[in-house]
XYZ file of C-alpha atoms in Angstrom:
621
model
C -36.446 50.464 57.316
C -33.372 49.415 55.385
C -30.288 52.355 56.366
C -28.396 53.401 53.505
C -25.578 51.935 52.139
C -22.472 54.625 52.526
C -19.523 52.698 51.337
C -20.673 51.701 48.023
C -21.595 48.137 48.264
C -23.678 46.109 46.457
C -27.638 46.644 47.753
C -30.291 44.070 47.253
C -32.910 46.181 44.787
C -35.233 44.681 42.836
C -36.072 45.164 39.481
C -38.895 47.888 39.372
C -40.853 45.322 37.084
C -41.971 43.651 40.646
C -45.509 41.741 40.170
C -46.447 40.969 44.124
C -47.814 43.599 46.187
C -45.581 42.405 49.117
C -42.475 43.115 46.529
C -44.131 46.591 45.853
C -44.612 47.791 49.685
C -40.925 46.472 50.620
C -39.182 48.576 47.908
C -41.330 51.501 49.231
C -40.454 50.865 52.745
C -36.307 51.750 51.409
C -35.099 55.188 52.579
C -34.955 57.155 49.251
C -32.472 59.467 50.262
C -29.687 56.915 50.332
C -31.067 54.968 47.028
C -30.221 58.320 45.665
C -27.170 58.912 47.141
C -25.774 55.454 46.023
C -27.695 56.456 42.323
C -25.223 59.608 42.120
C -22.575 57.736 43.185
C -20.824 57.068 39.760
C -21.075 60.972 38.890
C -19.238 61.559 41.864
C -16.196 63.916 40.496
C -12.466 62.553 41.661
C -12.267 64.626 44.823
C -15.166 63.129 46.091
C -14.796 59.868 45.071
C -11.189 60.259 47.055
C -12.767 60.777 50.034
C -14.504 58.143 50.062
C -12.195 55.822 48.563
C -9.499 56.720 49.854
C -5.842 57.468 48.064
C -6.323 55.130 44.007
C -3.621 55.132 41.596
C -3.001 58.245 39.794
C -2.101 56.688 36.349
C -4.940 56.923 34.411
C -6.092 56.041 30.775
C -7.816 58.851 28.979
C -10.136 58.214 25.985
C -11.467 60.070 23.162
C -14.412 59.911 22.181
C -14.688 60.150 18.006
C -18.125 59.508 17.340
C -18.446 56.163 15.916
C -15.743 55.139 17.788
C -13.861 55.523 21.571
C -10.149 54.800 21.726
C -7.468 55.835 24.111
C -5.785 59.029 23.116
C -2.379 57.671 23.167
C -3.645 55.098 20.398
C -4.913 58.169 18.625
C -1.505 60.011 19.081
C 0.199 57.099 17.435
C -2.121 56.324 14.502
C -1.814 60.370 13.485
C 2.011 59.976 14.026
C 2.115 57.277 11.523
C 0.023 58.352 9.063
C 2.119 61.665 9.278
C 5.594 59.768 8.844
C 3.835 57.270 5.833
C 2.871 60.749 4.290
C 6.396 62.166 4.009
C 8.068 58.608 3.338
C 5.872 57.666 0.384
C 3.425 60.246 -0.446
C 5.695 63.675 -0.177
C 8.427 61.396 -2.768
C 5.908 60.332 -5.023
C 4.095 63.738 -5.670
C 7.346 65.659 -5.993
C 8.222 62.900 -8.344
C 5.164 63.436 -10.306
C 5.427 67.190 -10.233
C 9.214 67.215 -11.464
C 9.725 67.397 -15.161
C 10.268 63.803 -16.344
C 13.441 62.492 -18.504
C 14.187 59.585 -20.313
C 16.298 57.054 -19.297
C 19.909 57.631 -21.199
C 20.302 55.084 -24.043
C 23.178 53.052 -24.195
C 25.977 54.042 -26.534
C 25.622 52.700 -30.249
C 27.649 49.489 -31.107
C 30.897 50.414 -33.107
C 29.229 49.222 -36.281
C 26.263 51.556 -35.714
C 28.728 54.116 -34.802
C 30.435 53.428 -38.499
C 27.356 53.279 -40.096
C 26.039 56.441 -39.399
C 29.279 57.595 -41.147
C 29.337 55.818 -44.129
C 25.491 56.560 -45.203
C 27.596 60.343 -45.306
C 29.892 59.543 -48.238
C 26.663 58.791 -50.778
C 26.114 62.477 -49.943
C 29.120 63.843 -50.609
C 28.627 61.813 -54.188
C 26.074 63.388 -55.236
C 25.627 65.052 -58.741
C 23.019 67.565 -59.679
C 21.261 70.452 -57.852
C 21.788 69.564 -53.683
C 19.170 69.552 -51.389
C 20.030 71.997 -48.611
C 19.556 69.419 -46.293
C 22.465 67.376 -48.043
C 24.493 67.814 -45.343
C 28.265 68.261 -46.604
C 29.280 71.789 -46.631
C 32.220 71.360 -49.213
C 29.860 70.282 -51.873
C 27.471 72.332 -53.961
C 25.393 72.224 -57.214
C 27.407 70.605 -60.115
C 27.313 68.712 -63.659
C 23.531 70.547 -64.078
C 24.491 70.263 -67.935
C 25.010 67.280 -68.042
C 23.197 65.027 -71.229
C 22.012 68.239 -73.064
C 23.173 67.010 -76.526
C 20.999 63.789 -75.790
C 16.777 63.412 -76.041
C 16.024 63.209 -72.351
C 14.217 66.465 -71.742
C 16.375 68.697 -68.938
C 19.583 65.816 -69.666
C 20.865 64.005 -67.449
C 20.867 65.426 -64.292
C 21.630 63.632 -60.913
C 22.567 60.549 -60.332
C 26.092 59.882 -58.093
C 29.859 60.172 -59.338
C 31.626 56.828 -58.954
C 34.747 57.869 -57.108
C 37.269 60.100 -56.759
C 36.704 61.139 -60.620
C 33.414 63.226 -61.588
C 32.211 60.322 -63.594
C 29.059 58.299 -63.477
C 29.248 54.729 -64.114
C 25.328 53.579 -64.450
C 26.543 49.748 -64.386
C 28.182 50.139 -60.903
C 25.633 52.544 -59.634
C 22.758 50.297 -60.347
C 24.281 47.723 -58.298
C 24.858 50.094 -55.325
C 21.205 50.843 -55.293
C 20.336 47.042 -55.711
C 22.744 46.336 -52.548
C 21.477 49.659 -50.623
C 17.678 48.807 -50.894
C 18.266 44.801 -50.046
C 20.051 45.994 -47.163
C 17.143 48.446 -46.118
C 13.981 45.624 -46.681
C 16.354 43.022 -44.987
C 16.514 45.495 -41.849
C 14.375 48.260 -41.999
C 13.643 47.584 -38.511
C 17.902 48.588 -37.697
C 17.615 51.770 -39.776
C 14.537 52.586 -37.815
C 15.994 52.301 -34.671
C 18.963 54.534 -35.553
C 17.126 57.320 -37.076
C 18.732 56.429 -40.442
C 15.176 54.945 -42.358
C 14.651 58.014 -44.437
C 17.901 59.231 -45.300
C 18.334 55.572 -46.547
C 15.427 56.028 -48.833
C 16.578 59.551 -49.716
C 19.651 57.667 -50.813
C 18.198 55.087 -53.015
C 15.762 57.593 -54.717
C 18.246 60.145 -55.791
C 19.840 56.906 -57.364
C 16.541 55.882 -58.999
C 15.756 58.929 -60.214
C 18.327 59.601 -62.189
C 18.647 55.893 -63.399
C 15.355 56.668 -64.921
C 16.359 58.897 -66.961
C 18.652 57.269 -69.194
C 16.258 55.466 -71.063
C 12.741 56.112 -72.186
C 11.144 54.810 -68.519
C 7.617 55.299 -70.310
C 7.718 52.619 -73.235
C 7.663 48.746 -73.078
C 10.467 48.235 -75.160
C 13.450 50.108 -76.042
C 16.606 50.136 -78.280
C 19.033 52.221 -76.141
C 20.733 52.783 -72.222
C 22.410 55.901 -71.682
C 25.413 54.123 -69.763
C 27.930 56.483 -68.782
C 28.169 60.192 -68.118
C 31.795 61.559 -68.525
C 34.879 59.613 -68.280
C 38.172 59.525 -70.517
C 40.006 57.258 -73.349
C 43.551 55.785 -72.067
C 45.625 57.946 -72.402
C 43.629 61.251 -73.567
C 45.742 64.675 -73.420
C 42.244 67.027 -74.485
C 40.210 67.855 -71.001
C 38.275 65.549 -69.750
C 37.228 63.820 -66.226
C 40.915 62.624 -65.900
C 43.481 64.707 -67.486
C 41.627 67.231 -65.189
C 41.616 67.723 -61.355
C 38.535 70.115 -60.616
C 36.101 70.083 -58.114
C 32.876 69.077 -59.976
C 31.033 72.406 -58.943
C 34.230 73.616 -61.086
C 33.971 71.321 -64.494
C 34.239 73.098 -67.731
C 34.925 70.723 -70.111
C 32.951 68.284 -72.108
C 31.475 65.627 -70.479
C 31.124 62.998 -73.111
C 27.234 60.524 -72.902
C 27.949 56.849 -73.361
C 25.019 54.831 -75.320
C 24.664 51.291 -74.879
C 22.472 49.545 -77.920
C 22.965 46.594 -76.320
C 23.468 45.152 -72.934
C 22.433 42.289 -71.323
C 24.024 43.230 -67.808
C 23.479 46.715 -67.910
C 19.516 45.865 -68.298
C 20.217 43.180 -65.913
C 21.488 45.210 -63.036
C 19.496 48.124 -63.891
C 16.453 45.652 -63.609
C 17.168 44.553 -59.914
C 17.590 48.238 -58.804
C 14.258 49.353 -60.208
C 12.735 45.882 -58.434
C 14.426 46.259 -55.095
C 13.447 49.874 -54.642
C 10.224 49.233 -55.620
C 9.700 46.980 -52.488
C 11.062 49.297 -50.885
C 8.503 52.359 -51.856
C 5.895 49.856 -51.655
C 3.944 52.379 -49.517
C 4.361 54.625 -52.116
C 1.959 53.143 -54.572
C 2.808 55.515 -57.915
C 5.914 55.844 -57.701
C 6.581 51.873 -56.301
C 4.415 50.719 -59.921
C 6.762 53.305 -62.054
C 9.630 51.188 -60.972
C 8.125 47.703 -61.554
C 7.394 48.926 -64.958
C 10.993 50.343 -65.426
C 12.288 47.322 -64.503
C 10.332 45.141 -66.685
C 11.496 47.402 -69.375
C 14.894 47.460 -69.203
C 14.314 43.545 -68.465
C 13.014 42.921 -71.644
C 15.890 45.184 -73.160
C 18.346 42.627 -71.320
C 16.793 39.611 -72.868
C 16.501 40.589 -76.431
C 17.946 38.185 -78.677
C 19.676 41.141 -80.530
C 21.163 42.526 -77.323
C 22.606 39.880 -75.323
C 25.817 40.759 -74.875
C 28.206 43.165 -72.357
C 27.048 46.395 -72.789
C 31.345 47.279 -72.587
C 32.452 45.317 -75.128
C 34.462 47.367 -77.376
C 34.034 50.854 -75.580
C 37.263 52.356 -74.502
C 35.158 54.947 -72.509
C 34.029 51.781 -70.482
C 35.866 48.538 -70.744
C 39.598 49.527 -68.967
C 37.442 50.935 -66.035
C 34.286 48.924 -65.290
C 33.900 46.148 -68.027
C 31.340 43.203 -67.946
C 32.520 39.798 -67.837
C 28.968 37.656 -68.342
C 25.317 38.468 -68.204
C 23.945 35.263 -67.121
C 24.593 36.554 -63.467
C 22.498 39.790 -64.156
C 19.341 37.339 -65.305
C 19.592 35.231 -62.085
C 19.591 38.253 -60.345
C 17.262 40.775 -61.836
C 14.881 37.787 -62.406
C 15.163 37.018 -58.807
C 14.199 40.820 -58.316
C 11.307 40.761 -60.050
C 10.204 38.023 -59.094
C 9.722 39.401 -55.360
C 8.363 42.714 -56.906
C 5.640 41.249 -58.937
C 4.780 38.019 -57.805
C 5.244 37.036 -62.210
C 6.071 33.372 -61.919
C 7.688 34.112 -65.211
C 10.557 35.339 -63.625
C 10.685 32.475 -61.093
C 10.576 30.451 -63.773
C 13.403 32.407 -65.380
C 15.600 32.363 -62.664
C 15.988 28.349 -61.747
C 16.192 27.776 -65.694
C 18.914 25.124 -65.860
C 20.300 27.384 -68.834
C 21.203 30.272 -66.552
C 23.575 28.259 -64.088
C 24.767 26.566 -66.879
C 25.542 29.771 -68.801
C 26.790 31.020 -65.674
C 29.063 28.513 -64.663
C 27.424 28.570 -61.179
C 27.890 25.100 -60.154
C 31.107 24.469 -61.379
C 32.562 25.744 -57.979
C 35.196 28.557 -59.187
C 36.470 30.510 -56.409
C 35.906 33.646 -57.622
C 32.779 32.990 -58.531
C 31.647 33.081 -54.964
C 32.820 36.633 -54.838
C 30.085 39.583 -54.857
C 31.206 42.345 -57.030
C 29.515 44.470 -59.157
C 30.555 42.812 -62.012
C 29.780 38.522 -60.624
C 26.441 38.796 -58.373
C 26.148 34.619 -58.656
C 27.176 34.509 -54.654
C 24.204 36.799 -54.082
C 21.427 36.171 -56.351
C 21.832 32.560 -55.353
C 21.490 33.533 -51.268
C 18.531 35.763 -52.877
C 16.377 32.691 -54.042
C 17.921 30.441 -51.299
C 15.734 32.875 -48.712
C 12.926 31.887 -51.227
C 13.692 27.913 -50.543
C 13.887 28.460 -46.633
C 11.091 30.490 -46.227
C 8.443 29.956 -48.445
C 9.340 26.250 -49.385
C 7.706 26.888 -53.237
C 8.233 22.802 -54.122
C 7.906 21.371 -57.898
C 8.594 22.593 -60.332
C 11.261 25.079 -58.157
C 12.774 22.598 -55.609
C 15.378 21.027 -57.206
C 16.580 23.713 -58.986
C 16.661 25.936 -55.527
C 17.938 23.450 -53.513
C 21.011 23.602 -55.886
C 21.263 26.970 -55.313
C 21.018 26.460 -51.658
C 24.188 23.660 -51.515
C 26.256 26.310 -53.318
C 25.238 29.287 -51.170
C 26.794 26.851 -48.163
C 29.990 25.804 -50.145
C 30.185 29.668 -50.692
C 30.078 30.364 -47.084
C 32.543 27.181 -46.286
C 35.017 29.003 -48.930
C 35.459 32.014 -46.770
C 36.530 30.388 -44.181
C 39.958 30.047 -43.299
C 40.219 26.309 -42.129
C 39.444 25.240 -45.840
C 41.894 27.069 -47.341
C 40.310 28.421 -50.245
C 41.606 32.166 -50.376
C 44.481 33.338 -48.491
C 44.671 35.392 -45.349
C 47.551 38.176 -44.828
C 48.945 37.693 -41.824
C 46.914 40.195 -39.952
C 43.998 37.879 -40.907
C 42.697 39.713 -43.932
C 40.590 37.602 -46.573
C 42.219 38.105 -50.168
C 39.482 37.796 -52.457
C 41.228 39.771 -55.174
C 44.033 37.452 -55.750
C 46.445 39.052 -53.598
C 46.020 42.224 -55.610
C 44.786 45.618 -54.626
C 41.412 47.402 -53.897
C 40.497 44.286 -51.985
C 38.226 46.076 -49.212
C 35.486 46.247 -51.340
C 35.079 42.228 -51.726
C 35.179 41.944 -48.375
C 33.158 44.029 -47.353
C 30.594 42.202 -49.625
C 31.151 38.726 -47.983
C 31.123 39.681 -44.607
C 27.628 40.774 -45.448
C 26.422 37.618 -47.252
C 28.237 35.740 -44.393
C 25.959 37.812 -41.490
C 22.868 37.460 -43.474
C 22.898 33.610 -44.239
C 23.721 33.164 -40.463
C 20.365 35.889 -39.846
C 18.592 33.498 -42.539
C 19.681 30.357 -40.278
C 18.866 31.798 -37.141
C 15.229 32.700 -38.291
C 14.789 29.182 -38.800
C 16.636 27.848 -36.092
C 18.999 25.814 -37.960
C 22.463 25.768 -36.032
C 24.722 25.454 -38.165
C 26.110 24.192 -41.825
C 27.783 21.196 -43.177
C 30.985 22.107 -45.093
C 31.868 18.461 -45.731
C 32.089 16.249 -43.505
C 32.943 19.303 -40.416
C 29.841 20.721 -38.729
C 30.480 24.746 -38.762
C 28.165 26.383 -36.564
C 27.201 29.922 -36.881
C 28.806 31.415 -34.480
C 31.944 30.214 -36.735
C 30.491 32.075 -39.644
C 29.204 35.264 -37.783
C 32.809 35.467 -36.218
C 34.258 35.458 -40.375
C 32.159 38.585 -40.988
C 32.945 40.599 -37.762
C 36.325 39.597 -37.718
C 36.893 41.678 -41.295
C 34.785 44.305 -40.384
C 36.693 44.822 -37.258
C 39.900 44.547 -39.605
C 38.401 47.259 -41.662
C 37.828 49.331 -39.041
C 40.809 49.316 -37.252
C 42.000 45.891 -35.755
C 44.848 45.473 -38.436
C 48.298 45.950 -37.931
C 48.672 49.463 -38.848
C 45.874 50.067 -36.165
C 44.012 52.328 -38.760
C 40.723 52.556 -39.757
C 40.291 52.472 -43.460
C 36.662 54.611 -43.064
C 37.734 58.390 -43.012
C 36.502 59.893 -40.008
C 35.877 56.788 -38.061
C 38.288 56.156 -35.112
C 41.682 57.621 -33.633
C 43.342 57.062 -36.927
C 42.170 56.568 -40.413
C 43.480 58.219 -44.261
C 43.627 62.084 -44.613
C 44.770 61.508 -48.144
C 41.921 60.296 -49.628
C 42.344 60.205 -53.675
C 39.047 62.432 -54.493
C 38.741 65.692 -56.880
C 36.440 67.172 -54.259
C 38.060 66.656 -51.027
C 41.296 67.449 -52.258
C 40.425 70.709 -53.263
C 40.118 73.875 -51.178
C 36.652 75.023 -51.048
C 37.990 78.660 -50.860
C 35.514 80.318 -53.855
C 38.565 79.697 -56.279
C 38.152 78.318 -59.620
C 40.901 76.243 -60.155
C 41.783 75.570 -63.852
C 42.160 71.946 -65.363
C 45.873 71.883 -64.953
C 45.703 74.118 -62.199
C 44.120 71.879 -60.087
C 47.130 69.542 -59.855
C 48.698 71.438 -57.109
C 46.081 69.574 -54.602
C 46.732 66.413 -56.314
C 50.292 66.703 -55.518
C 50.167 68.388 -52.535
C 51.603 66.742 -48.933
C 48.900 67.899 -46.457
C 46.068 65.927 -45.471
C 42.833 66.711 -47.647
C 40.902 70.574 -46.314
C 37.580 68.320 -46.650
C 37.363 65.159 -44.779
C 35.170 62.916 -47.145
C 33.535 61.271 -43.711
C 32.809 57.858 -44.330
C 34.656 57.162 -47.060
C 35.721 53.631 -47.299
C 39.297 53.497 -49.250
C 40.459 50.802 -51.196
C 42.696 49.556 -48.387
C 46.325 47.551 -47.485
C 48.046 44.982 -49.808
C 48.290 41.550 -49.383
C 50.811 42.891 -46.525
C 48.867 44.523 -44.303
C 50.868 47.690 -44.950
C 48.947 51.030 -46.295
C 50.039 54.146 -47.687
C 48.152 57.329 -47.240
C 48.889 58.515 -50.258
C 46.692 60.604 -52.828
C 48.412 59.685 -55.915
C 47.987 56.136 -55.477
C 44.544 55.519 -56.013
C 44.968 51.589 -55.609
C 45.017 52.525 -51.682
C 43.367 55.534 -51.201
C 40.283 55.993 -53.666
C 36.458 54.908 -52.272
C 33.943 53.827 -54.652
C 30.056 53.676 -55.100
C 29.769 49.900 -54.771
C 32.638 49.508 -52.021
C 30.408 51.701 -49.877
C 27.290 50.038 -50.538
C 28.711 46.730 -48.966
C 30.635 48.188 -46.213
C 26.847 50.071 -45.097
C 25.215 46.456 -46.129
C 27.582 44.491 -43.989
C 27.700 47.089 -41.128
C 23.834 46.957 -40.979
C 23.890 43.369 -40.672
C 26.369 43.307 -37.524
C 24.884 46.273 -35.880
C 22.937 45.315 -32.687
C 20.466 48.572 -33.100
C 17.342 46.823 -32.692
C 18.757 44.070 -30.044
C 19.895 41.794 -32.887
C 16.211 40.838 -33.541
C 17.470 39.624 -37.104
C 16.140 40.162 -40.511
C 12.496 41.196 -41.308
C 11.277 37.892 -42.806
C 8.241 38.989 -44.843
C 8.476 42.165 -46.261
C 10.248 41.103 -49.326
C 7.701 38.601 -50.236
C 4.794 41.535 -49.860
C 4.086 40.159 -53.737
C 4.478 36.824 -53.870
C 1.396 34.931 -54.008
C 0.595 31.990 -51.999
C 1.887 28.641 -53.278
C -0.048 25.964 -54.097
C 1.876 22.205 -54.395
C 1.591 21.518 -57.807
C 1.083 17.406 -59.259
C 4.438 16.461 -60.988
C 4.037 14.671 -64.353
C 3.481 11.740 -64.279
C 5.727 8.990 -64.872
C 6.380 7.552 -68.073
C 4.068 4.441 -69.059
C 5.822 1.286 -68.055
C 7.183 -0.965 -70.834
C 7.641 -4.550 -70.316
């Protein structure tokens, strides 16, 4: 017999899966009761296992059992600890941040141009004629000239439409070309006026001009004899009442507002042609009334280019001709031609436009200076850029090539002529451009060629040509873009009499602004004809700011005088506007200076196909 083992060794036991008898009968012969004992040893609690082992360490590791899984329970303490501290350092932030209401990260602050812009969309309001929206926005101005045209045939007269200036009169020569300028700045950068919130009111703007334009002539026939041309106005040197001898609000007008009729016109049809065309592309989404305008410009299209008609629709009109008379028509064919062309897709008006006979006519090539200023009386400067887009673009070939590629050299010895270094025009000395021949009103020009300066360098850019040749001297765009910003910032401000010559825009800018409207007190009085030229005469600034306004600005001396009776400084116009809101659009950074919208103005224009040139003459020996 074997004694049991007390102290926990090992003992010599054999697997119970003996095989021998002799294995059997010596594990049988063990005593049981210490087997057993040294069997219960491990279940043994720590007292007992003390006394028999004597004093063990007291430090211990203590596990928890989890299922699946056994781990210490310090390794569990930790692992809860740092899910807990993950939970409030990234979960807790994130949920609030979730649950709180959510805001929009601040824009950045408009460019000054945008800034200028917004301002001098405001002055076409405060132009308008007719019954007002109630949304028009200017609280001086109400319904007025609502009878005006009765005593012609257009049913309900002619109603609408915008006064030039700071008369009550409505000049349809100059106001077609604002609309022409206003809707080829909105297809050139609809994109801009999107991002500004200024798309519709910009469309608002050209249809209230469209409208009325319309209206003075019979917009449902093919052909007609006659272009209601002028609404009010006034002979040099009238004394009877009339829309200069008085000074009245035009909610206040009472006398006769006489209805000029032009039987003939070339550049009235002209200009009237490239409004309807323009606008059209830009209603193209609306289809009706997009087509009525195609077809009112083909009409008054074909009234321009009548054999019988073709001449300035001023000549010999003292209502007209001291005010806004027509030097040419050739201009007005190049450009409505150019107009329809991108309206219709008609390569009859392609045709028409790079006809050697209208350069020719229009003495296009012969390089005058002041034929590469935009007015709304010389668009050569512009309706050459117009098909020059059409060369760099769309690349049309024979039979258009040469004659656009003419086009396109001028455009660039236009651009060249702006430019200081050449010495075309003179500068004043605060580094104004004198387009006018050193005389008054010269804002207006400028304006216009700081926009067809920015838009050639947007056409350049979308092409990634760097630059022009002005002779032999590389100019690169940067040179040009600088020309147009650096007379836009004169106009708004950076001149020597530090004031901005848009009312309402910056710390200083005119308060006597030559205009009927603003002059007058809208106090529910009804000033007289003759009454009214207390507020012509008065010395405080205007009671209603005409916002936006842009004046007709300094002299060749950089000096200014805010000064109501002298319109040559302080009157705004239709057209001056249009260019100032065309140029401003141009420079604006609104969209992230992404450029012009290349396509949209060809929407008509088929594809082209490279036609064969003639062939050569047969060879003679």
């Amino acid at each position: 017999m074997h004694s049991a083992n007390h102290w926990g060794g090992s003992f010599e036991i054999v697997n119970g899966n003996t095989t021998t008898d002799d294995e059997r009968s010596h594990n049988m012969e063990w005593d049981r009761g210490s087997l057993q004992a040294n069997q219960n040893y491990h279940h043994l609690d720590e007292t007992q296992q003390s006394w028999l082992l004597g004093p063990q360490e007291s430090k211990k590791t203590k596990y928890v059992d989890l299922g699946c899984i056994v781990c210490s329970r310090k390794a569990l303490k930790y692992t809860l600890l740092s899910i807990l501290v993950a939970f409030l350092v990234i979960a807790l932030p994130t949920i609030i941040a979730k649950t709180l209401p959510t805001h929009k990260p601040r824009a950045p602050p408009p460019d000054n141009y945008t800034v200028a812009l917004h301002k001098a969309l405001l002055f076409f309001n405060a132009q308008k004629s007719g019954k007002l929206p109630k949304s028009n926005g200017i609280p001086w101005r109400g319904d007025s000239g609502l009878s005006d045209g009765n005593e012609t045939d257009v049913k309900g007269g002619l109603v609408g439409g915008y006064y030039d200036a700071g008369d009550n009169v409505k000049f349809h020569f100059p106001m077609s070309f604002t609309m022409t300028m206003l809707s080829w700045s909105l297809i050139e950068y609809s994109p801009k006026y999107q991002a500004i919130g200024e798309y519709n009111h910009m469309r608002d703007l050209i249809k209230w001009g469209t409208d009325y334009l319309l209206l003075t002539f019979n917009s449902s026939a093919t052909k007609i004899d006659k272009i209601y041309c002028q609404v009010g106005g006034s002979q040099n040197g009238s004394t009877i009442p009339d829309d200069h001898t008085c000074w009245e609000r035009p909610e206040d007008m009472d006398y006769k507002r006489e209805v000029q009729t032009a039987y003939a016109g070339a550049d009235l049809g002209g200009e009237m042609a490239a409004a309807f065309a323009a606008a059209s592309i830009v209603f193209r989404d609306d289809n009706a009334y997009s087509k009525q305008l195609i077809k009112g410009a083909q009409t008054v299209f074909s009234f321009a280019r009548d054999g019988g008609k073709r001449r300035p629709y001023s000549r010999g009109n003292p209502f007209i001709d001291i005010y806004y008379n027509s030097t040419g028509y050739y201009d007005e064919y190049m450009w409505g031609a150019a107009w329809l062309y991108y309206a219709t897709g008609n390569n009859s008006y392609i045709s028409l436009a790079t006809n050697p006979g209208i350069p020719q006519n229009s003495k296009a090539f012969y390089m005058i200076p002041n034929l590469s200023v935009l007015s709304w009386d010389n668009k050569l400067p512009a309706a050459m850029l117009l098909l020059t887009r059409l060369r760099i673009f769309l690349s049309p070939g024979y039979p258009y090539e040469d004659m656009l590629a003419m086009y396109h050299n001028v455009t660039v010895l236009n651009m060249c002529s702006y430019l200081q270094q050449f010495h075309v025009f003179n500068y004043t000395r605060g580094g104004l451009i004198q387009l006018n021949n050193g005389k008054l009103q010269d804002l207006q020009y400028v304006a216009n060629a700081a926009f067809l300066a920015s838009l050639f360098v947007d056409y350049m850019n979308a092409t990634d040509v760097p630059g022009i040749n002005c002779g032999p001297t590389f100019i690169p765009l940067d040179v040009l873009r600088s020309f147009a910003t650096s007379q836009v910032d004169y106009i708004l401000g950076k001149n020597p009499m530090n004031m901005s010559y848009v009312v309402g825009y910056g710390n200083k800018s005119p308060r006597h602004v030559h205009h009927r409207g603003a002059s007058t007190p809208n106090n529910h009085i009804k000033y007289s004809c003759k009454g009214g030229w207390q507020w012509f005469w008065d010395s405080k600034p205007n009671p209603n700011n005409i916002t936006g306004a842009m004046v007709a600005g300094p002299d060749r001396f950089d000096q200014f005088h805010d000064v109501r009776s002298n319109y040559s400084y302080t009157e705004p116009t239709l057209a001056g506007n249009a260019g100032l809101v065309a140029a401003l659009t141009s420079l604006s950074t609104a969209d992230n200076g992404n450029g012009i919208d290349r396509n949209t103005i060809f929407s008509a224009v088929p594809p082209f196909y490279p036609q064969t040139p003639p062939p050569p003459p047969p060879w003679k020996p």
